Short mmCIF file of C-alpha atoms and ligand atoms in Angstrom, two decimals:
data_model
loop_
_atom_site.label_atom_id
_atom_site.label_comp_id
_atom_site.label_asym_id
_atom_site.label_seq_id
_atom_site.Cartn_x
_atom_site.Cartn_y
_atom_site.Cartn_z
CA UNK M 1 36.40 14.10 10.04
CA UNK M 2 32.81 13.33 10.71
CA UNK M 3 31.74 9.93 10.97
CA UNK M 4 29.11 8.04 9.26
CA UNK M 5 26.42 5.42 10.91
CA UNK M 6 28.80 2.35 9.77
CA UNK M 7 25.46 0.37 9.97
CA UNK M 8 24.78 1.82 6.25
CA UNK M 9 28.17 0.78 4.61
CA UNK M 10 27.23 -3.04 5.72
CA UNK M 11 23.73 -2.85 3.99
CA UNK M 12 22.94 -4.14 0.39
CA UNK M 13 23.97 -1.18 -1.43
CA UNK M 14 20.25 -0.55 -2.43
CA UNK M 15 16.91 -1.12 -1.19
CA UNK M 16 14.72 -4.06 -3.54
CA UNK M 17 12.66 -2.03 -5.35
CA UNK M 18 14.93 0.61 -6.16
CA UNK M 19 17.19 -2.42 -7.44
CA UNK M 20 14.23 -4.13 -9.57
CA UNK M 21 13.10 -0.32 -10.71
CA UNK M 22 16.80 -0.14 -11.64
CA UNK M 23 16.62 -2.98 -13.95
CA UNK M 24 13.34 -2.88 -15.54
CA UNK M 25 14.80 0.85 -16.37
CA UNK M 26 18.07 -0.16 -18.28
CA UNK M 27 15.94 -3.50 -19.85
CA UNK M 28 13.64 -0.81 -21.13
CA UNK M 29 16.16 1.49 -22.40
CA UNK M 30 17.90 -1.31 -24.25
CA UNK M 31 14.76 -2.12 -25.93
CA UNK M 32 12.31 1.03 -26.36
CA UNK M 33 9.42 -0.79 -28.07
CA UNK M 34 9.14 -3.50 -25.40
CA UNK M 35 5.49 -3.49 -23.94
CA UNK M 36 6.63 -4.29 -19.87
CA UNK M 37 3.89 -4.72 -18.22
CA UNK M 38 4.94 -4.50 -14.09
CA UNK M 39 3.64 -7.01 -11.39
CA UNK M 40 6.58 -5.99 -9.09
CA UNK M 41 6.04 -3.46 -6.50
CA UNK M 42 2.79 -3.75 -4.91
CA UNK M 43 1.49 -0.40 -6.34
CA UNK M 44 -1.74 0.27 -6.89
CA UNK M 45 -3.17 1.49 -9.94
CA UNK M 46 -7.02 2.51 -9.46
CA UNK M 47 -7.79 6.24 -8.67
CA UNK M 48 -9.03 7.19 -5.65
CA UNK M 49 -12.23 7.01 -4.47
CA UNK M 50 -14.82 9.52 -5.23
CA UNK M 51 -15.42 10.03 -1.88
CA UNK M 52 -12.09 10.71 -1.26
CA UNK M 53 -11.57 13.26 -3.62
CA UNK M 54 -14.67 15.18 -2.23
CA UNK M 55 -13.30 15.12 0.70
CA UNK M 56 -9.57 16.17 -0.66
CA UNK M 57 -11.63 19.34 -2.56
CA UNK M 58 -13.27 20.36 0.72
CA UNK M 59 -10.29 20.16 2.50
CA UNK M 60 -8.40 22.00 -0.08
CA UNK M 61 -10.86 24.82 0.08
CA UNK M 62 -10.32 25.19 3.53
CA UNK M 63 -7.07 25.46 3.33
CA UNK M 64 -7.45 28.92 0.88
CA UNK M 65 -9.92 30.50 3.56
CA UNK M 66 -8.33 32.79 6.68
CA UNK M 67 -11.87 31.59 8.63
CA UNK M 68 -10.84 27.77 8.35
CA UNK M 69 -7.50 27.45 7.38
CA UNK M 70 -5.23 24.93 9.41
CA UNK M 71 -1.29 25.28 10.52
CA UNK M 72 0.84 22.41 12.30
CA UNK M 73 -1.48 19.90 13.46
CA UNK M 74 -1.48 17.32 16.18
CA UNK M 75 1.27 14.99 15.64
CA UNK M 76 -0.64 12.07 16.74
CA UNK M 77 -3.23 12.88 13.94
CA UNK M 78 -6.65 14.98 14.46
CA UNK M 79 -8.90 13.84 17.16
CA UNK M 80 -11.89 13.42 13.88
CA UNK M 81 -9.76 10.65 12.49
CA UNK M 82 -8.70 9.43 15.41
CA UNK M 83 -12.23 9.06 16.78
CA UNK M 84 -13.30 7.52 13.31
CA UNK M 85 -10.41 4.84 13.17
CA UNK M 86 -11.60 3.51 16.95
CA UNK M 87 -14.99 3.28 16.14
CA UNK M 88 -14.61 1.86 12.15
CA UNK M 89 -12.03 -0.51 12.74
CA UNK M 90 -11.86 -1.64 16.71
CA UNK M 91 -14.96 -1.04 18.48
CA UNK M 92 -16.98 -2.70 15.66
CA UNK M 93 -15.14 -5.61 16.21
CA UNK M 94 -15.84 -5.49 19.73
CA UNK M 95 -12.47 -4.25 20.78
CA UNK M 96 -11.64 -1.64 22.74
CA UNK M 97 -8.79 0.96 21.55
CA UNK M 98 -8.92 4.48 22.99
CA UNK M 99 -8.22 7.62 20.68
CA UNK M 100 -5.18 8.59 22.58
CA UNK M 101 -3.36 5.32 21.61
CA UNK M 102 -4.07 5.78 17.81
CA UNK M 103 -1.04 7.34 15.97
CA UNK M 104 -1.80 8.54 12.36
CA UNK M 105 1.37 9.40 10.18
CA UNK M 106 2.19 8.60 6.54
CA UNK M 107 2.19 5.23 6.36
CA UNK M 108 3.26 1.87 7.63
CA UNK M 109 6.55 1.52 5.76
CA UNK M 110 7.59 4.94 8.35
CA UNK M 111 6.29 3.29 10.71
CA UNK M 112 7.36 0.04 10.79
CA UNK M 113 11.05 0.90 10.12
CA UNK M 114 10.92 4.03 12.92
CA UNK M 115 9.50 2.15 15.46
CA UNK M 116 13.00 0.75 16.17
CA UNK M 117 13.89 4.17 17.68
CA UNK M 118 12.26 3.38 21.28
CA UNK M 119 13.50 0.25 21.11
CA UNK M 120 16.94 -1.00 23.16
CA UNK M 121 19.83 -1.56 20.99
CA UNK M 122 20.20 -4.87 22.38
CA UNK M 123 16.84 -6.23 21.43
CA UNK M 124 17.06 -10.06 19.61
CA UNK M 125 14.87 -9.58 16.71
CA UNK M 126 13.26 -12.32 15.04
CA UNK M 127 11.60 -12.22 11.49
CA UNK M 128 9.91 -14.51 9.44
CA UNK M 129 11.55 -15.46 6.22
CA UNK M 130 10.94 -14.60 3.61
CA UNK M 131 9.82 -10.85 4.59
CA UNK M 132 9.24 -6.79 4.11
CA UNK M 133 12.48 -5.94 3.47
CA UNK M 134 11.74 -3.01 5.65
CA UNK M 135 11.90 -4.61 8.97
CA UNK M 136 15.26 -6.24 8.67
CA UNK M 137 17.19 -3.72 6.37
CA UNK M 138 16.01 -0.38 9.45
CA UNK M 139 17.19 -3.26 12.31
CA UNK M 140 20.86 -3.36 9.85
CA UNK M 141 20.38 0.77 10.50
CA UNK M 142 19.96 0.47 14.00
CA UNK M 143 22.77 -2.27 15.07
CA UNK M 144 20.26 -4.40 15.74
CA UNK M 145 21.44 -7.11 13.11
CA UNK M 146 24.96 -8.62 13.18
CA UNK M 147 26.76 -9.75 10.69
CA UNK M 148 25.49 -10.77 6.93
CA UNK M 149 26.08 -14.45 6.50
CA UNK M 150 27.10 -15.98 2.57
CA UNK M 151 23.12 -16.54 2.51
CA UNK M 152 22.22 -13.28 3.25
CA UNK M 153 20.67 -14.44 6.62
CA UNK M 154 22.17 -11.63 9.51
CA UNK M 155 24.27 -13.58 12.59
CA UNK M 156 21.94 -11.95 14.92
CA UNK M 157 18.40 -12.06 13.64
CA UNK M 158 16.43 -15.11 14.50
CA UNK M 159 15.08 -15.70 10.92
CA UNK M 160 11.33 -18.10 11.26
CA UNK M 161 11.52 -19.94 7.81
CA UNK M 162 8.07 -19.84 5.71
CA UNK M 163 7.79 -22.55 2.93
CA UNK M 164 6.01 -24.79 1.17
CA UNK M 165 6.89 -27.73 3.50
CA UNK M 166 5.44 -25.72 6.83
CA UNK M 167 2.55 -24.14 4.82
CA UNK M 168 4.15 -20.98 5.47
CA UNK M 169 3.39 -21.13 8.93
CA UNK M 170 6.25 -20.04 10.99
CA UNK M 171 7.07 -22.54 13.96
CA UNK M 172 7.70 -20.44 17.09
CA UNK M 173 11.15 -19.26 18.01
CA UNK M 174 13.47 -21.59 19.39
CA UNK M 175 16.19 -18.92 20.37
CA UNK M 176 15.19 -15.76 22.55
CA UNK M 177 13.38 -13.26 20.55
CA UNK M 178 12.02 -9.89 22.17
CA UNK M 179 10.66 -8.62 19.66
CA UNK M 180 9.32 -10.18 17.06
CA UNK M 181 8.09 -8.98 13.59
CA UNK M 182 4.48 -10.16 11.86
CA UNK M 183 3.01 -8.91 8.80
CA UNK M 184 -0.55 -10.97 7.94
CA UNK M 185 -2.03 -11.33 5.69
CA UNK M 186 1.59 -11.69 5.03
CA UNK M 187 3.61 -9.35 2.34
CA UNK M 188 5.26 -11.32 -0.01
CA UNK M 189 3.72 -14.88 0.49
CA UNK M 190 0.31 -13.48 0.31
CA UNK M 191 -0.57 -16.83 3.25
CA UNK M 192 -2.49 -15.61 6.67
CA UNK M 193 -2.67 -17.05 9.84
CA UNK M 194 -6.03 -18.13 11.44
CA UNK M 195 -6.94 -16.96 14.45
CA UNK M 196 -5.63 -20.18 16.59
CA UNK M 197 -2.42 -19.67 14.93
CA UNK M 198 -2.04 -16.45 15.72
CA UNK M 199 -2.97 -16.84 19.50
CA UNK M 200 -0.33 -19.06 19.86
CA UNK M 201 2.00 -16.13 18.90
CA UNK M 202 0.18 -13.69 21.59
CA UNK M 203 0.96 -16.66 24.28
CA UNK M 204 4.14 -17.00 23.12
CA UNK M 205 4.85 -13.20 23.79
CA UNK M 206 2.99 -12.33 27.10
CA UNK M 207 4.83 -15.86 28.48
CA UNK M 208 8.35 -14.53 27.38
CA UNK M 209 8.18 -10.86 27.55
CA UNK M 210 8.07 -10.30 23.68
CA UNK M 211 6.68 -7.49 22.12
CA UNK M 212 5.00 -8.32 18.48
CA UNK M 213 5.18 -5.50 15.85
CA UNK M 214 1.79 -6.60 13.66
CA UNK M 215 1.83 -5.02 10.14
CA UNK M 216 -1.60 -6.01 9.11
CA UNK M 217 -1.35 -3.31 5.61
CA UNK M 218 -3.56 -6.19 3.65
CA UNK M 219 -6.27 -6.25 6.41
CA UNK M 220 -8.57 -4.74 4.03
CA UNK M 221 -8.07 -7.52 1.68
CA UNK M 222 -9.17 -10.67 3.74
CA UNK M 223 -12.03 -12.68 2.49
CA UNK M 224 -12.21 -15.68 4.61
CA UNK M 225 -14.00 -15.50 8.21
CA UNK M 226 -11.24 -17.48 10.43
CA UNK M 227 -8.55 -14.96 9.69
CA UNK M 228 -8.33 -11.90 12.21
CA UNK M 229 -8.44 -8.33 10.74
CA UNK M 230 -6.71 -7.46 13.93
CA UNK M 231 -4.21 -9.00 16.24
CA UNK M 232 -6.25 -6.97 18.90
CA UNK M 233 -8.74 -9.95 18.42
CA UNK M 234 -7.03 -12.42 20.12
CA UNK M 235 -7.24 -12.11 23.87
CA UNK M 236 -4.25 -10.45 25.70
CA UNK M 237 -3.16 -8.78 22.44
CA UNK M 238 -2.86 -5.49 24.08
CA UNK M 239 -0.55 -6.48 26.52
CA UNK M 240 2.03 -7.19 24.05
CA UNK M 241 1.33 -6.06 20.48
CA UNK M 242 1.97 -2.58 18.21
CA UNK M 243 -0.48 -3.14 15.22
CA UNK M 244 0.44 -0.50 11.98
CA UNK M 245 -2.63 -0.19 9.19
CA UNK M 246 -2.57 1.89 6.13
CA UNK M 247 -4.59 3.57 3.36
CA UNK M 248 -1.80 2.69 0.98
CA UNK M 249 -3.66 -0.81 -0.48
CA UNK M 250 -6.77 -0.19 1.24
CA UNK M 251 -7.58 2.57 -0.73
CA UNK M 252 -5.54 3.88 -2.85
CA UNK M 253 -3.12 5.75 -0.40
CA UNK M 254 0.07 4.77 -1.61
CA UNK M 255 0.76 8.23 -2.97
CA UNK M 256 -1.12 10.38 -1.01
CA UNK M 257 0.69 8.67 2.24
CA UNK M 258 -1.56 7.72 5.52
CA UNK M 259 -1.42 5.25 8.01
CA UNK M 260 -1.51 4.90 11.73
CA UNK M 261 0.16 2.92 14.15
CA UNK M 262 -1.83 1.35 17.45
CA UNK M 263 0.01 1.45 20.68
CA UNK M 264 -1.97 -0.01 23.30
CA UNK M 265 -1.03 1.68 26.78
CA UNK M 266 -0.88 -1.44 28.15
CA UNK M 267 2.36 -3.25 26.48
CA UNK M 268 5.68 -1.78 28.03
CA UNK M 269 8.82 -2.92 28.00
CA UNK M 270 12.38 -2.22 30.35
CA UNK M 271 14.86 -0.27 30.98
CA UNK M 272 18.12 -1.99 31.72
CA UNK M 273 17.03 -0.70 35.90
CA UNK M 274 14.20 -2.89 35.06
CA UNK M 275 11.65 -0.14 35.81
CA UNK M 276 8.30 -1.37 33.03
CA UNK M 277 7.84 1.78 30.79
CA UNK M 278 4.32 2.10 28.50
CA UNK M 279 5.41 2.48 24.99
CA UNK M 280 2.50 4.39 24.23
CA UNK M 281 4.54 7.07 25.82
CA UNK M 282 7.89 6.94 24.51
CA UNK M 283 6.19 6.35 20.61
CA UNK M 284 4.38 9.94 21.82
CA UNK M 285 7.59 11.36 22.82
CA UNK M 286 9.09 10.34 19.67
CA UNK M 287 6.49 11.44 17.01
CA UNK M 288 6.44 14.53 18.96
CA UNK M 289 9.89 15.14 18.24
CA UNK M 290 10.21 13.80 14.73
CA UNK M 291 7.36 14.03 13.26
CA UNK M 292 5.22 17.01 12.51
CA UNK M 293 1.67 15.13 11.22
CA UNK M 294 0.21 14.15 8.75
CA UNK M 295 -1.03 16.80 6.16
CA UNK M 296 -4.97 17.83 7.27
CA UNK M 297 -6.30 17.41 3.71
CA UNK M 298 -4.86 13.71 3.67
CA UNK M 299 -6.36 12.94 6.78
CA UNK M 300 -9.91 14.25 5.81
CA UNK M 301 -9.39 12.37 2.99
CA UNK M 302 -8.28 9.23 5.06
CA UNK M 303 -11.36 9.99 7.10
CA UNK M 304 -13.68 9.66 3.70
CA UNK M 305 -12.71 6.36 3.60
CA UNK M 306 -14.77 5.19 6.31
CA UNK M 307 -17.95 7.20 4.93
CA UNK M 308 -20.82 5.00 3.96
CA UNK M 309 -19.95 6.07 0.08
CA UNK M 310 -16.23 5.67 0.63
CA UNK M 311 -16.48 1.86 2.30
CA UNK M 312 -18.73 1.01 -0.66
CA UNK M 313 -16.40 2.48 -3.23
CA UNK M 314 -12.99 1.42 -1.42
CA UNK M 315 -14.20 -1.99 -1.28
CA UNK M 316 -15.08 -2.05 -5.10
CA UNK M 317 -11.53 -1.55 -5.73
CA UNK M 318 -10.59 -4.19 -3.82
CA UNK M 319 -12.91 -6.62 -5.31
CA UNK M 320 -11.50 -5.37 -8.72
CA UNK M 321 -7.94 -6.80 -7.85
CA UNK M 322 -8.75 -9.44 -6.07
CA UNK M 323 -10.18 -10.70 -9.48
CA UNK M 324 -7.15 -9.88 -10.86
CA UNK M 325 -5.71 -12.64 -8.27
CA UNK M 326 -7.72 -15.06 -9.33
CA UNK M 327 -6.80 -14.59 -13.32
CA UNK M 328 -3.33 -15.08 -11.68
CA UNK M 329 -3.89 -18.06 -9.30
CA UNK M 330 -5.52 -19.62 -12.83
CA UNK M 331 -2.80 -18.58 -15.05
CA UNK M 332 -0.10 -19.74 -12.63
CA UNK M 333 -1.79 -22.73 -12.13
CA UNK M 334 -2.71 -23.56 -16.06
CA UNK M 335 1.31 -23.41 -16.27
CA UNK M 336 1.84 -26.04 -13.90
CA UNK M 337 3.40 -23.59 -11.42
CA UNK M 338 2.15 -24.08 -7.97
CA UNK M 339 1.32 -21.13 -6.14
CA UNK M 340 0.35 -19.55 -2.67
CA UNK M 341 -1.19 -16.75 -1.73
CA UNK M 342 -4.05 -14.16 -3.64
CA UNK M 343 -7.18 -15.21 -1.37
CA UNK M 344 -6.76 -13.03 1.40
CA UNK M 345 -4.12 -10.21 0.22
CA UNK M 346 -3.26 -9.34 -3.28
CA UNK M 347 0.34 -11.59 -3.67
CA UNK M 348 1.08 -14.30 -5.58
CA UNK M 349 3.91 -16.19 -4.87
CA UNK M 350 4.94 -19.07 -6.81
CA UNK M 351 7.56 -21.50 -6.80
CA UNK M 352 9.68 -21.20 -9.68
CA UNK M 353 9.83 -24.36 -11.71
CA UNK M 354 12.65 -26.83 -11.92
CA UNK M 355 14.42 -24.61 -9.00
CA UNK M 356 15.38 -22.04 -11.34
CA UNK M 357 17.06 -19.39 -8.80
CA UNK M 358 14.75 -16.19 -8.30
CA UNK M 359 16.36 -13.83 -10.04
CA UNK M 360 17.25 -15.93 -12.86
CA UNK M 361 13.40 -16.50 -13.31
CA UNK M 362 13.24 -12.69 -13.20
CA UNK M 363 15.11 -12.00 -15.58
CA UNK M 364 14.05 -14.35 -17.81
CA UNK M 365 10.14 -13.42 -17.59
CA UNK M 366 11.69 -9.93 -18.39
CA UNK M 367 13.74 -10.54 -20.99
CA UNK M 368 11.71 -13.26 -22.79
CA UNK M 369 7.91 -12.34 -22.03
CA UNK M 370 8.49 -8.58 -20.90
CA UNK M 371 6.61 -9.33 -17.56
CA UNK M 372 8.02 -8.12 -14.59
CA UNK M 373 8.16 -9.45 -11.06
CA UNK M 374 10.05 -9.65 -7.72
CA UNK M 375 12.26 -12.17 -6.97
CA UNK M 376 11.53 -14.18 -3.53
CA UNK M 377 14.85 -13.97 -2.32
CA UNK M 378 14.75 -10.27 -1.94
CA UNK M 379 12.85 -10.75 0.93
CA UNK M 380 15.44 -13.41 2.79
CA UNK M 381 17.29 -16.24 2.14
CA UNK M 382 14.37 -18.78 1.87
CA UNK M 383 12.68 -16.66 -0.29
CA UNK M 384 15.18 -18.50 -2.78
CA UNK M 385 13.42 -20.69 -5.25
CA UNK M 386 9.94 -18.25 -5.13
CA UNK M 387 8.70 -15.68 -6.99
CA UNK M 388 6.28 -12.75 -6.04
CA UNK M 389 3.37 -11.25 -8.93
CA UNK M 390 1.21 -8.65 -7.62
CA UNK M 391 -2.58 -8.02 -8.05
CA UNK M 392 -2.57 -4.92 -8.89
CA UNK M 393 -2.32 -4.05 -12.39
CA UNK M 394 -5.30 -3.58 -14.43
CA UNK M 395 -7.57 -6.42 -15.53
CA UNK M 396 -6.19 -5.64 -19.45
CA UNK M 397 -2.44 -5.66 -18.23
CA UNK M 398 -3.34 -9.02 -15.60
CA UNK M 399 -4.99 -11.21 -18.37
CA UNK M 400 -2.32 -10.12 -20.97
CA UNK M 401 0.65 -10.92 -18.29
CA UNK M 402 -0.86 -14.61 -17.62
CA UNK M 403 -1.34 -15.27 -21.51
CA UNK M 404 2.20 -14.05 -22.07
CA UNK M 405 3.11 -16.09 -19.15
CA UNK M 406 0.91 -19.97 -20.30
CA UNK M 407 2.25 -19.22 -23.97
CA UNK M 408 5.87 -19.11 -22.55
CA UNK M 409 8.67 -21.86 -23.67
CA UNK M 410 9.80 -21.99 -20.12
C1 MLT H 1 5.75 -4.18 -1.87
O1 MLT H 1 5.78 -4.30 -3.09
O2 MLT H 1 6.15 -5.07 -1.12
C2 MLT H 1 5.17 -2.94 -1.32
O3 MLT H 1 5.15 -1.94 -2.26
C3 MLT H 1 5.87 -2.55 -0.15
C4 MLT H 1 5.39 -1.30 0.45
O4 MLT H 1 4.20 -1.11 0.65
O5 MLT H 1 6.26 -0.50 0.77
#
């Protein structure tokens, strides 16, 4: 008989959201007249940008005419968005990306959990905890992870605790890591690193031979000045770091699907002969193979997003939920519940009162104020004791959710 990958039988039998999806679904179908208003996934909710759309409509019409219609496209993404992303987001911040090592595809979550694929089966790879459940759960896929402990931690993954006591700054590894996962401003906590901080993690990699996989989705969503947009900032970055973006909360993307991945030619890593081999290649060799591009209408409308109109009118949306943030931060806050995050990236995460367990304070803001969330220890074992409320409901369903939430009997 054929066999399965036995890597899938040891997983968690489904992914988070599917699992929180799952019960919001049979809590609503218990009780029909319940108003739910959902702060779980990180979904967005705003339309797309005019600009976009234009752009989509153009696109579209191209598409219906023999003179200017478009078949299989680059797999690394057309040359007009990769020219745009160099110039919009590196080379205005002085940094110096070439088109060729820009990979556009159809998001980050892809991306992040297929970049495994070029990477040794013997890899140690080290996470910070809590975290996007996507890194560890396509590392369980891959072999990569060991055995699941009681906790939930896996034997093999060196897990870099993030809580209140170190500010949810994660202390360096003190086992061998090669490669090493970061995702700031950071998905769930909603917490950055400053620049310093984040040097020290580009030292710590070109001194040990570690390769950093930098998920930096919520770039779009910084406000304060010390905090890179890009890990490419700090010096000697492109020796050692694979930086993933996306359109999904920048603007609006997360159903039209675009992102791209940065592979410097510069970091490399080994084969077991010990001959250095530029990922940049192997990532090419693999998209190539797997991957047939992104769609050409999504990419002019990815494009759109760095016109002078789309900027303006992507940012606007951003502004609108970072307000919503704020009504959070307050509301969480007016309750007596201390809480991180929602300056710099659209998360909330709060520490559930009188250490009520995280999904026992899940389902009780379900079941008793109809408000959902997602439970910190989805994303790892010291997620336990947290609680994750997104920003990016509308400002009706935000201020409602935090009223519901103050007027609560807890
Ligand atoms: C989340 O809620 O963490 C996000 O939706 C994850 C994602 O972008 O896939």
């Amino acid at each position: 008989m054929a066999l399965i990958n036995d890597n899938f039988i040891i997983l968690s039998e489904t992914y988070l959201f599917s699992e929180i999806a799952r019960k919001v679904t049979a809590y609503k179908e218990a009780n029909p007249s319940a108003n739910i208003i959902r702060l779980g996934i990180g979904d967005v909710t705003r339309p797309l940008a005019p600009a976009v759309v234009k752009a989509l409509h153009q696109a579209v019409d191209e598409m219906g005419q023999a003179a200017t219609f478009r078949g299989y496209g680059p797999e690394q993404g057309y040359d007009f968005l990769r020219q745009t992303i160099v110039q919009h987001d590196f080379a205005s911040r002085g940094i110096e990306i070439s088109p060729d090592e820009i990979f556009v595809s159809d998001g980050a979550k892809s991306d992040t959990g297929n970049f495994g694929d070029i990477l040794g089966a013997d890899n140690i790879i080290a996470v910070t905890d809590p975290v996007y459940p996507v890194y560890v759960d396509t590392n369980v896929m891959a072999g990569r992870a060991g055995e699941q402990n009681a906790n939930g931690a896996w034997n093999k993954i060196v897990y870099l605790p993030c809580t209140f006591e170190n500010q949810f700054i994660p202390a360096l590894p003190e086992k061998r890591a090669d490669i090493i996962y970061l995702c700031y401003p950071n998905n769930p906590t909603g917490t950055t690193l400053k620049r310093a901080e984040l040097k020290q993690w580009v030292d710590y990699a070109r001194e040990h031979e570690a390769i950093i996989l930098f998920d930096a989705a919520y770039e779009a969503f910084i406000s304060e000045p010390d905090v890179p947009h890009s890990i490419y900032e700090i010096e000697g970055a492109k020796e050692v770091a694979i930086e993933f973006r996306s359109f999904s909360k920048t603007a609006g993307f997360t159903g039209l699907r675009c992102g791209y991945t940065v592979v410097p030619k510069t970091v490399v890593a080994s084969t077991k002969k010990n001959e250095h081999i530029p990922l940049n290649r192997l990532w090419n060799r693999r998209q190539t193979t797997k991957f047939n591009g992104t769609a050409y209408i999504v990419q002019r409308a990815a494009e759109a997003v760095f016109s002078v109109e789309g900027q303006q009118q992507v940012k606007e949306t951003i502004d609108y939920y970072m307000y919503n943030a704020t009504l959070i931060r307050k509301g969480i806050e007016q309750k007596g519940i201390t809480c991180f995050g929602g300056v710099n990236a659209p998360y909330i995460w709060l520490k559930t009162p009188d250490s009520i367990s995280s999904w026992e304070f899940f389902d009780r803001l379900l079941n008793e104020v109809n408000v959902v969330g997602t439970p910190g220890v989805g994303f790892g074992p010291h997620g336990e004791g947290y609680f994750r409320l997104t920003a990016f409901g509308s400002h009706e369903q935000t201020r409602e959710a935090m009223q519901r939430i103050v007027d609560w009997k807890l």
